[in-house]
Amino acid sequence: MDKGLHTLTLEQQLTQLDEGAIRAVELTEATLEAIEATDATVNAYITLDREGALAQAAAADEARERGDHGALAGVPIAVKDIILTRGLKTTAASRILADFVPPFDAAVVERLRDAGAVIVGKTNCDEFAMGSSNENSAFGPVQNPAAPGRAPGGSSGGSAAAVAADLCAAALGTDTGGSIRQPAALTGTVGLKPTYGRVSRFGVVAFASSLDQVGPMGKTTWDVARVLETIAGHDPRDSTSAARPVGGYCAAARRGPEAVAGMRLGVPREYMGSEGGIQPAVKEAVHGAIDALRDAGAEIVEVSLPHTEYAIATYYLIATAEASSNLARYDGMRYGHRTEEAADLAEVYARSRGEGFGAEVKRRIMLGTYALSAGYYDAYYLKAQKARTLIRRDFEAAFADVDALVTPTSPTTAFRLGERVDDPLQMYLADVFTISCNLAGIPGLSLPCGQDEDGAPIGLQLLGPWFAEERLCTIGGAWEALRDG
Amino acid sequence: MTDTRITRDEVARVARLARLALSDDELNALRDDLDAILGYVAKLSELDVSEVEPTTHAIPLEMPTRRDEVVQTLSRDEVLSNAPSAEDGMFKVPTILEGGN
Amino acid sequence: MSSSEWEAVIGLEVHAQLKTSSKLFSRESAQYGAEPNTQVNEVCAGMPGALPVINERAVEYAMVAGYALGCEVHLWSQFARKNYFYPDLPKGYQISQFKHPICTGGGVDYLLDGELKRCNLTRIHLEEDAGKNIHAPNGSLVDLNRAGVPLIEIVGEPELRSADEATAYLKELRNILRYLDVCDGNLEEGSFRCDANVSVRPRGQEAFGTRAELKNINSFRFIQRAIDYEIARQIDLLENGEQVVQETRLFNHDTGRTTSMRSKEEAHDYRYFPDPDLPPLVIAPEWSERVKAALPELPGQKRERYQRDLGLPAYDADVLTQARPVAEFFEAAVAAHDNPKGIANWVMNEVLREVDNPEEGLDALAFGPAQLAELVQMVDDKELTGKIAKAVFAKMVESGQAPTEIADAEGLRPIRDEGRLRALIADILANNPAQVEQFRGGKTKLMGFFIGQLMQQTRGKADPGLGRKLLMEELNSDNEDG
């Protein structure tokens, strides 16, 4: 057997399915076989739904025969285990939800099902999406298929690894401070964080409600564009969902290198300076990409995002404050882990939560609780919300001048598993380039952009104004053509 | 907020507020972690935000409203299906002493 | 100090459930009384990934209450999370309003012993209700049917000075909400609940004393007793040189006492912050104008109008406006027959006696306001005597027939046929010559005897005025003849 159907891009798989060259069941079986062969090592999946996937594949084949099929009919998709799937265990990679079987689907899962996608299983991630390495999972760390021995990034590390290891055509991740883009960068895959409100959060386990977005991860810009077209759109069940038409992201991804001619692309001074602790290979690769885009006719200008240095502090106060409240519902009363040993109600709460949450989640709940508590609210939480305004204005000012920003996704390539677990603050600082995007609510796309001296992938990040996903797909597609052509 | 180091007692108070049972080791480690993180976020005190409005939502949004119509989506069995303990169609929890909250 | 040297300071917080079909933030039914947990979905149960979407009717009802109570209704308001842990609170926080409530200011004008008083409001805000905990052997059971039902919390200023004022204020507030049809005001079912902050201070002192918060009071009688008890308790403490502790106290219905909840919890720290799942509530000016324009006339306005335009005494105006269905019945009757005082008397003395709970409406009556108006008109036109009218009314209560029909069918109309009456009178005079003689001799008191005879002959149906006039004529004319 040659490389196998599962190694094809989503676009290639769709083409073959459309042409009748392959059947969805065949493709799903190939994917399941690959998972069974390699996932013991990668640990990308927490739960595999072999039976369900094959049934969905069979249904997709039937629909295709009837000529009445959705846009993703028969394509194997992985879903981050923080997104609810009806009847299929959803753990948020936490002990506290280890046995939780949701009685309803997340909006994005409904949309995938309606489009005929085959949901292969639920991917590993940092517990409650809190982390940048996927090492905070109650179900064990994930290996980076593109850089063995190293972390795949996080929190959507399992989704990124599943794509990188050909264990699905594309995957859903969630991004609160870089959780799609950073693992995409570290595994050599493509990840898109949509504008806040572009994709419904209904049925997505909340980490930080004002920052969380679901987005696609895949092998190419077109692949993620295809998935975004399916999952994006207004949802009346999410009060923060945008009532705006969904763009033509796939078409945008196909405009070629000439589409960037005449675009003004900004390079934030604060991201490329020396103070960011940026790895030389990363800087070099990103400069290479910038040069290629300039050669294709884009106008490259330096811009300033002066409040960048406050972004991490702002983010960790806001995100943890929201998280401390969002995670209050995990109390062992209605679902989830309940302690075996407790004398009274107060102890049931404290012990169920103490036993159920991992160290990083506890750390963030503690920080967030502290930031909201009496006497500290103004100094921490309110101050952070005001700093958030300044950060948002930085982007508004930048986008008044340029069409998009070009930056590295992560200051470094993948770090070794275990290397940073003992220093949470250092781990937080690694999110420096991805976090502002969530604070400002803007879309971001991470694309592979070469490798470092050890062969570890480097990520290029494109940031656009609110709802400029089409433009990001255009630039992403152009960059891929320039890079591969 | 600049120089204040968080005390172990304060960490314990926050843990009670957050309903987290923590071991002594966890408490100590969290004191150190929170101390470092609070030291870092103190950076924000450099900013003059006296004239700045807070951002609650990244995107300017207005609340959508829903018509007052009943749509039932889950059965009682589904609602109780993940309960650690249930009885008579209700969630069973440890005895609640009157007056808690 | 004697108790008259102390002054009580009372501030009330009322939680009123709004009469919507669905819950505040979920599409589940908000109906009372269903089987446990049958009106619960992912939002009410606080499941992972569930999100709130607001019910527009709940918003509208809060606006209605706000405008009716003279509040400033804010077209921009915000929801916040109030964080605390309790088994009946599924998300670990309650969605409420904190810094930016939908209404501020306003007040309630209420009557106490005929005197018009006012208690100002601090604010009204929207929030969701919690579920219910039920005690069971070896544990507690949680029913989330009520979790998420819309409430408005109406916070009054600490301007009430006695349990009587507090009760009168609450009754008026409840009546207003019922007039507005935004809350059914059922204390027993918990759709109108009250917490009372009570403190005492030496009369003349400006500063407030330390207050206790009283909870668990579910009838007007208990409100009165709980507050009276608490005032006496605090005065007693202070007079014995002790301190009032700031705490929450539960009212015990059986003992009539309040007891400390003695919660070991440290002071509450609710960590309020704007709910990131809910953008600000922005009300379009057209919406608020529409709500304002559609406000019904309130009991206070009706009271005033009944006195000013209809000439009713204050007492009548008060009684007639205590329940909207009664006021509406009265007004409909007055529209059909313009004798407000006559109709008011009938409504207060007769109609209300036939209705168990006027608040629930007067639909159960067999007759309507038009029939009552007809009855009063017949009395006014002397078609019926007062006594007979009451008999006709009794028939109306039973059958719902129109009074004219009843009077005709039962032959209850007064006899006003002069010829017939004169014939009867002639017989009476002929049969009682001695009395006629005495009358004519100056014993005019005997008129009563002749009228009695006439009534006896007509079984009470002779028109008394006409009967007297004709008797007078006959007695006098025969005298002249003789």
PDB file of N, CA, C and O in Angstrom, chain C residues 56-112:
ATOM      1  N   GLU C  56     -37.319  38.054  25.946  1.00  0.00           N
ATOM      2  CA  GLU C  56     -37.678  39.466  25.744  1.00  0.00           C
ATOM      3  C   GLU C  56     -38.872  39.889  26.593  1.00  0.00           C
ATOM      4  O   GLU C  56     -38.977  41.044  26.992  1.00  0.00           O
ATOM      5  N   ARG C  57     -39.763  38.934  26.888  1.00  0.00           N
ATOM      6  CA  ARG C  57     -40.924  39.307  27.696  1.00  0.00           C
ATOM      7  C   ARG C  57     -40.504  39.659  29.126  1.00  0.00           C
ATOM      8  O   ARG C  57     -41.066  40.562  29.732  1.00  0.00           O
ATOM      9  N   ALA C  58     -39.509  38.931  29.633  1.00  0.00           N
ATOM     10  CA  ALA C  58     -39.031  39.236  30.985  1.00  0.00           C
ATOM     11  C   ALA C  58     -38.468  40.659  31.028  1.00  0.00           C
ATOM     12  O   ALA C  58     -38.708  41.416  31.971  1.00  0.00           O
ATOM     13  N   VAL C  59     -37.742  41.016  29.986  1.00  0.00           N
ATOM     14  CA  VAL C  59     -37.193  42.373  29.911  1.00  0.00           C
ATOM     15  C   VAL C  59     -38.339  43.377  29.881  1.00  0.00           C
ATOM     16  O   VAL C  59     -38.346  44.382  30.589  1.00  0.00           O
ATOM     17  N   GLU C  60     -39.348  43.065  29.066  1.00  0.00           N
ATOM     18  CA  GLU C  60     -40.470  43.986  28.937  1.00  0.00           C
ATOM     19  C   GLU C  60     -41.204  44.150  30.273  1.00  0.00           C
ATOM     20  O   GLU C  60     -41.571  45.258  30.660  1.00  0.00           O
ATOM     21  N   TYR C  61     -41.389  43.039  30.985  1.00  0.00           N
ATOM     22  CA  TYR C  61     -42.093  43.116  32.270  1.00  0.00           C
ATOM     23  C   TYR C  61     -41.302  43.948  33.280  1.00  0.00           C
ATOM     24  O   TYR C  61     -41.880  44.672  34.088  1.00  0.00           O
ATOM     25  N   ALA C  62     -39.996  43.823  33.232  1.00  0.00           N
ATOM     26  CA  ALA C  62     -39.179  44.636  34.142  1.00  0.00           C
ATOM     27  C   ALA C  62     -39.344  46.113  33.798  1.00  0.00           C
ATOM     28  O   ALA C  62     -39.436  46.983  34.677  1.00  0.00           O
ATOM     29  N   MET C  63     -39.421  46.405  32.480  1.00  0.00           N
ATOM     30  CA  MET C  63     -39.638  47.791  32.066  1.00  0.00           C
ATOM     31  C   MET C  63     -41.011  48.274  32.515  1.00  0.00           C
ATOM     32  O   MET C  63     -41.163  49.403  33.008  1.00  0.00           O
ATOM     33  N   VAL C  64     -42.017  47.428  32.344  1.00  0.00           N
ATOM     34  CA  VAL C  64     -43.382  47.786  32.737  1.00  0.00           C
ATOM     35  C   VAL C  64     -43.411  48.139  34.222  1.00  0.00           C
ATOM     36  O   VAL C  64     -43.936  49.177  34.629  1.00  0.00           O
ATOM     37  N   ALA C  65     -42.809  47.258  35.039  1.00  0.00           N
ATOM     38  CA  ALA C  65     -42.785  47.515  36.486  1.00  0.00           C
ATOM     39  C   ALA C  65     -42.037  48.819  36.768  1.00  0.00           C
ATOM     40  O   ALA C  65     -42.471  49.631  37.587  1.00  0.00           O
ATOM     41  N   GLY C  66     -40.928  49.010  36.067  1.00  0.00           N
ATOM     42  CA  GLY C  66     -40.123  50.206  36.284  1.00  0.00           C
ATOM     43  C   GLY C  66     -40.897  51.481  35.972  1.00  0.00           C
ATOM     44  O   GLY C  66     -40.944  52.403  36.784  1.00  0.00           O
ATOM     45  N   TYR C  67     -41.513  51.510  34.810  1.00  0.00           N
ATOM     46  CA  TYR C  67     -42.264  52.726  34.454  1.00  0.00           C
ATOM     47  C   TYR C  67     -43.439  52.934  35.410  1.00  0.00           C
ATOM     48  O   TYR C  67     -43.715  54.053  35.847  1.00  0.00           O
ATOM     49  N   ALA C  68     -44.132  51.846  35.741  1.00  0.00           N
ATOM     50  CA  ALA C  68     -45.303  51.978  36.612  1.00  0.00           C
ATOM     51  C   ALA C  68     -44.909  52.500  37.988  1.00  0.00           C
ATOM     52  O   ALA C  68     -45.682  53.206  38.630  1.00  0.00           O
ATOM     53  N   LEU C  69     -43.717  52.146  38.450  1.00  0.00           N
ATOM     54  CA  LEU C  69     -43.292  52.573  39.782  1.00  0.00           C
ATOM     55  C   LEU C  69     -42.488  53.876  39.725  1.00  0.00           C
ATOM     56  O   LEU C  69     -41.875  54.272  40.712  1.00  0.00           O
ATOM     57  N   GLY C  70     -42.509  54.509  38.564  1.00  0.00           N
ATOM     58  CA  GLY C  70     -41.874  55.819  38.462  1.00  0.00           C
ATOM     59  C   GLY C  70     -40.361  55.772  38.463  1.00  0.00           C
ATOM     60  O   GLY C  70     -39.700  56.757  38.789  1.00  0.00           O
ATOM     61  N   CYS C  71     -39.789  54.621  38.087  1.00  0.00           N
ATOM     62  CA  CYS C  71     -38.330  54.499  38.069  1.00  0.00           C
ATOM     63  C   CYS C  71     -37.763  55.147  36.814  1.00  0.00           C
ATOM     64  O   CYS C  71     -38.471  55.368  35.835  1.00  0.00           O
ATOM     65  N   GLU C  72     -36.463  55.372  36.864  1.00  0.00           N
ATOM     66  CA  GLU C  72     -35.769  55.652  35.613  1.00  0.00           C
ATOM     67  C   GLU C  72     -35.435  54.297  34.996  1.00  0.00           C
ATOM     68  O   GLU C  72     -34.796  53.457  35.625  1.00  0.00           O
ATOM     69  N   VAL C  73     -35.919  54.050  33.795  1.00  0.00           N
ATOM     70  CA  VAL C  73     -35.638  52.780  33.123  1.00  0.00           C
ATOM     71  C   VAL C  73     -34.434  53.011  32.217  1.00  0.00           C
ATOM     72  O   VAL C  73     -34.464  53.882  31.346  1.00  0.00           O
ATOM     73  N   HIS C  74     -33.383  52.253  32.464  1.00  0.00           N
ATOM     74  CA  HIS C  74     -32.138  52.483  31.727  1.00  0.00           C
ATOM     75  C   HIS C  74     -32.125  51.685  30.426  1.00  0.00           C
ATOM     76  O   HIS C  74     -32.313  50.480  30.439  1.00  0.00           O
ATOM     77  N   LEU C  75     -31.902  52.379  29.341  1.00  0.00           N
ATOM     78  CA  LEU C  75     -31.915  51.699  28.049  1.00  0.00           C
ATOM     79  C   LEU C  75     -30.621  50.919  27.829  1.00  0.00           C
ATOM     80  O   LEU C  75     -30.493  50.185  26.861  1.00  0.00           O
ATOM     81  N   TRP C  76     -29.666  51.105  28.726  1.00  0.00           N
ATOM     82  CA  TRP C  76     -28.427  50.326  28.683  1.00  0.00           C
ATOM     83  C   TRP C  76     -28.244  49.721  30.064  1.00  0.00           C
ATOM     84  O   TRP C  76     -28.108  50.437  31.047  1.00  0.00           O
ATOM     85  N   SER C  77     -28.286  48.412  30.149  1.00  0.00           N
ATOM     86  CA  SER C  77     -28.013  47.778  31.439  1.00  0.00           C
ATOM     87  C   SER C  77     -27.180  46.530  31.203  1.00  0.00           C
ATOM     88  O   SER C  77     -26.942  46.139  30.058  1.00  0.00           O
ATOM     89  N   GLN C  78     -26.733  45.941  32.282  1.00  0.00           N
ATOM     90  CA  GLN C  78     -25.734  44.883  32.136  1.00  0.00           C
ATOM     91  C   GLN C  78     -26.009  43.771  33.143  1.00  0.00           C
ATOM     92  O   GLN C  78     -26.437  44.032  34.265  1.00  0.00           O
ATOM     93  N   PHE C  79     -25.729  42.549  32.718  1.00  0.00           N
ATOM     94  CA  PHE C  79     -25.881  41.410  33.617  1.00  0.00           C
ATOM     95  C   PHE C  79     -24.530  41.025  34.199  1.00  0.00           C
ATOM     96  O   PHE C  79     -23.503  41.117  33.521  1.00  0.00           O
ATOM     97  N   ALA C  80     -24.581  40.609  35.449  1.00  0.00           N
ATOM     98  CA  ALA C  80     -23.352  40.228  36.144  1.00  0.00           C
ATOM     99  C   ALA C  80     -23.551  38.857  36.779  1.00  0.00           C
ATOM    100  O   ALA C  80     -24.677  38.406  36.987  1.00  0.00           O
ATOM    101  N   ARG C  81     -22.446  38.228  37.059  1.00  0.00           N
ATOM    102  CA  ARG C  81     -22.519  36.947  37.751  1.00  0.00           C
ATOM    103  C   ARG C  81     -22.295  37.158  39.244  1.00  0.00           C
ATOM    104  O   ARG C  81     -21.341  37.831  39.632  1.00  0.00           O
ATOM    105  N   LYS C  82     -23.168  36.568  40.020  1.00  0.00           N
ATOM    106  CA  LYS C  82     -23.023  36.586  41.473  1.00  0.00           C
ATOM    107  C   LYS C  82     -22.559  35.183  41.856  1.00  0.00           C
ATOM    108  O   LYS C  82     -23.318  34.213  41.723  1.00  0.00           O
ATOM    109  N   ASN C  83     -21.333  35.061  42.268  1.00  0.00           N
ATOM    110  CA  ASN C  83     -20.724  33.742  42.449  1.00  0.00           C
ATOM    111  C   ASN C  83     -20.865  33.221  43.878  1.00  0.00           C
ATOM    112  O   ASN C  83     -20.415  33.870  44.825  1.00  0.00           O
ATOM    113  N   TYR C  84     -21.500  32.085  44.023  1.00  0.00           N
ATOM    114  CA  TYR C  84     -21.502  31.372  45.308  1.00  0.00           C
ATOM    115  C   TYR C  84     -21.889  29.921  45.042  1.00  0.00           C
ATOM    116  O   TYR C  84     -22.454  29.610  43.993  1.00  0.00           O
ATOM    117  N   PHE C  85     -21.565  29.080  45.982  1.00  0.00           N
ATOM    118  CA  PHE C  85     -21.839  27.656  45.801  1.00  0.00           C
ATOM    119  C   PHE C  85     -23.046  27.235  46.636  1.00  0.00           C
ATOM    120  O   PHE C  85     -23.109  27.528  47.823  1.00  0.00           O
ATOM    121  N   TYR C  86     -23.971  26.567  46.005  1.00  0.00           N
ATOM    122  CA  TYR C  86     -25.111  26.003  46.720  1.00  0.00           C
ATOM    123  C   TYR C  86     -25.754  24.971  45.807  1.00  0.00           C
ATOM    124  O   TYR C  86     -25.785  25.171  44.589  1.00  0.00           O
ATOM    125  N   PRO C  87     -26.252  23.884  46.366  1.00  0.00           N
ATOM    126  CA  PRO C  87     -26.744  22.815  45.474  1.00  0.00           C
ATOM    127  C   PRO C  87     -27.902  23.225  44.566  1.00  0.00           C
ATOM    128  O   PRO C  87     -28.098  22.625  43.519  1.00  0.00           O
ATOM    129  N   ASP C  88     -28.663  24.255  44.968  1.00  0.00           N
ATOM    130  CA  ASP C  88     -29.774  24.657  44.095  1.00  0.00           C
ATOM    131  C   ASP C  88     -29.341  25.697  43.053  1.00  0.00           C
ATOM    132  O   ASP C  88     -30.167  26.218  42.323  1.00  0.00           O
ATOM    133  N   LEU C  89     -28.054  25.993  43.029  1.00  0.00           N
ATOM    134  CA  LEU C  89     -27.537  26.996  42.086  1.00  0.00           C
ATOM    135  C   LEU C  89     -26.627  26.277  41.086  1.00  0.00           C
ATOM    136  O   LEU C  89     -25.427  26.128  41.321  1.00  0.00           O
ATOM    137  N   PRO C  90     -27.179  25.828  39.966  1.00  0.00           N
ATOM    138  CA  PRO C  90     -26.449  24.871  39.119  1.00  0.00           C
ATOM    139  C   PRO C  90     -25.140  25.383  38.526  1.00  0.00           C
ATOM    140  O   PRO C  90     -24.212  24.608  38.378  1.00  0.00           O
ATOM    141  N   LYS C  91     -25.047  26.630  38.188  1.00  0.00           N
ATOM    142  CA  LYS C  91     -23.828  27.096  37.524  1.00  0.00           C
ATOM    143  C   LYS C  91     -22.748  27.518  38.514  1.00  0.00           C
ATOM    144  O   LYS C  91     -21.634  27.819  38.123  1.00  0.00           O
ATOM    145  N   GLY C  92     -23.113  27.594  39.803  1.00  0.00           N
ATOM    146  CA  GLY C  92     -22.169  28.133  40.771  1.00  0.00           C
ATOM    147  C   GLY C  92     -22.176  29.657  40.740  1.00  0.00           C
ATOM    148  O   GLY C  92     -21.366  30.308  41.378  1.00  0.00           O
ATOM    149  N   TYR C  93     -23.076  30.206  39.969  1.00  0.00           N
ATOM    150  CA  TYR C  93     -23.302  31.657  40.003  1.00  0.00           C
ATOM    151  C   TYR C  93     -24.723  31.920  39.554  1.00  0.00           C
ATOM    152  O   TYR C  93     -25.331  31.121  38.849  1.00  0.00           O
ATOM    153  N   GLN C  94     -25.239  33.050  40.039  1.00  0.00           N
ATOM    154  CA  GLN C  94     -26.567  33.490  39.628  1.00  0.00           C
ATOM    155  C   GLN C  94     -26.372  34.644  38.665  1.00  0.00           C
ATOM    156  O   GLN C  94     -25.562  35.544  38.931  1.00  0.00           O
ATOM    157  N   ILE C  95     -27.094  34.623  37.559  1.00  0.00           N
ATOM    158  CA  ILE C  95     -27.025  35.775  36.658  1.00  0.00           C
ATOM    159  C   ILE C  95     -27.994  36.827  37.176  1.00  0.00           C
ATOM    160  O   ILE C  95     -29.183  36.573  37.344  1.00  0.00           O
ATOM    161  N   SER C  96     -27.438  37.987  37.481  1.00  0.00           N
ATOM    162  CA  SER C  96     -28.216  39.056  38.090  1.00  0.00           C
ATOM    163  C   SER C  96     -27.742  40.368  37.475  1.00  0.00           C
ATOM    164  O   SER C  96     -27.014  40.359  36.487  1.00  0.00           O
ATOM    165  N   GLN C  97     -28.182  41.464  38.033  1.00  0.00           N
ATOM    166  CA  GLN C  97     -27.645  42.749  37.593  1.00  0.00           C
ATOM    167  C   GLN C  97     -27.024  43.407  38.809  1.00  0.00           C
ATOM    168  O   GLN C  97     -27.545  43.285  39.917  1.00  0.00           O
ATOM    169  N   PHE C  98     -25.921  44.069  38.636  1.00  0.00           N
ATOM    170  CA  PHE C  98     -25.195  44.581  39.791  1.00  0.00           C
ATOM    171  C   PHE C  98     -24.936  46.073  39.631  1.00  0.00           C
ATOM    172  O   PHE C  98     -25.701  46.894  40.111  1.00  0.00           O
ATOM    173  N   LYS C  99     -23.922  46.423  38.870  1.00  0.00           N
ATOM    174  CA  LYS C  99     -23.577  47.842  38.750  1.00  0.00           C
ATOM    175  C   LYS C  99     -24.552  48.614  37.882  1.00  0.00           C
ATOM    176  O   LYS C  99     -24.716  49.806  38.040  1.00  0.00           O
ATOM    177  N   HIS C 100     -25.127  47.927  36.915  1.00  0.00           N
ATOM    178  CA  HIS C 100     -25.993  48.616  35.961  1.00  0.00           C
ATOM    179  C   HIS C 100     -27.349  47.936  35.873  1.00  0.00           C
ATOM    180  O   HIS C 100     -27.618  47.198  34.927  1.00  0.00           O
ATOM    181  N   PRO C 101     -28.229  48.185  36.864  1.00  0.00           N
ATOM    182  CA  PRO C 101     -29.561  47.564  36.846  1.00  0.00           C
ATOM    183  C   PRO C 101     -30.449  48.222  35.797  1.00  0.00           C
ATOM    184  O   PRO C 101     -30.164  49.338  35.350  1.00  0.00           O
ATOM    185  N   ILE C 102     -31.528  47.546  35.449  1.00  0.00           N
ATOM    186  CA  ILE C 102     -32.420  48.082  34.407  1.00  0.00           C
ATOM    187  C   ILE C 102     -33.205  49.297  34.923  1.00  0.00           C
ATOM    188  O   ILE C 102     -33.533  50.185  34.138  1.00  0.00           O
ATOM    189  N   CYS C 103     -33.490  49.359  36.224  1.00  0.00           N
ATOM    190  CA  CYS C 103     -34.249  50.501  36.759  1.00  0.00           C
ATOM    191  C   CYS C 103     -33.604  51.017  38.031  1.00  0.00           C
ATOM    192  O   CYS C 103     -33.134  50.239  38.861  1.00  0.00           O
ATOM    193  N   THR C 104     -33.643  52.326  38.196  1.00  0.00           N
ATOM    194  CA  THR C 104     -33.253  52.921  39.478  1.00  0.00           C
ATOM    195  C   THR C 104     -34.307  53.955  39.863  1.00  0.00           C
ATOM    196  O   THR C 104     -35.035  54.469  39.006  1.00  0.00           O
ATOM    197  N   GLY C 105     -34.366  54.260  41.152  1.00  0.00           N
ATOM    198  CA  GLY C 105     -35.294  55.267  41.641  1.00  0.00           C
ATOM    199  C   GLY C 105     -36.727  54.773  41.650  1.00  0.00           C
ATOM    200  O   GLY C 105     -36.977  53.574  41.629  1.00  0.00           O
ATOM    201  N   GLY C 106     -37.665  55.708  41.681  1.00  0.00           N
ATOM    202  CA  GLY C 106     -39.069  55.342  41.730  1.00  0.00           C
ATOM    203  C   GLY C 106     -39.550  55.212  43.158  1.00  0.00           C
ATOM    204  O   GLY C 106     -38.819  55.518  44.104  1.00  0.00           O
ATOM    205  N   GLY C 107     -40.785  54.770  43.319  1.00  0.00           N
ATOM    206  CA  GLY C 107     -41.320  54.638  44.662  1.00  0.00           C
ATOM    207  C   GLY C 107     -42.714  54.045  44.651  1.00  0.00           C
ATOM    208  O   GLY C 107     -43.340  53.914  43.595  1.00  0.00           O
ATOM    209  N   VAL C 108     -43.176  53.712  45.852  1.00  0.00           N
ATOM    210  CA  VAL C 108     -44.524  53.150  46.007  1.00  0.00           C
ATOM    211  C   VAL C 108     -45.300  54.069  46.947  1.00  0.00           C
ATOM    212  O   VAL C 108     -44.868  54.332  48.066  1.00  0.00           O
ATOM    213  N   ASP C 109     -46.447  54.573  46.466  1.00  0.00           N
ATOM    214  CA  ASP C 109     -47.343  55.354  47.318  1.00  0.00           C
ATOM    215  C   ASP C 109     -48.390  54.399  47.861  1.00  0.00           C
ATOM    216  O   ASP C 109     -49.050  53.704  47.095  1.00  0.00           O
ATOM    217  N   TYR C 110     -48.497  54.359  49.170  1.00  0.00           N
ATOM    218  CA  TYR C 110     -49.437  53.404  49.759  1.00  0.00           C
ATOM    219  C   TYR C 110     -50.264  54.086  50.831  1.00  0.00           C
ATOM    220  O   TYR C 110     -49.883  55.134  51.362  1.00  0.00           O
ATOM    221  N   LEU C 111     -51.416  53.500  51.137  1.00  0.00           N
ATOM    222  CA  LEU C 111     -52.328  54.061  52.141  1.00  0.00           C
ATOM    223  C   LEU C 111     -52.157  53.306  53.438  1.00  0.00           C
ATOM    224  O   LEU C 111     -52.105  52.080  53.454  1.00  0.00           O
ATOM    225  N   LEU C 112     -52.059  54.047  54.529  1.00  0.00           N
ATOM    226  CA  LEU C 112     -52.084  53.396  55.836  1.00  0.00           C
ATOM    227  C   LEU C 112     -53.034  54.197  56.706  1.00  0.00           C
ATOM    228  O   LEU C 112     -52.804  55.382  56.952  1.00  0.00           O
TER     229      LEU C 112
END
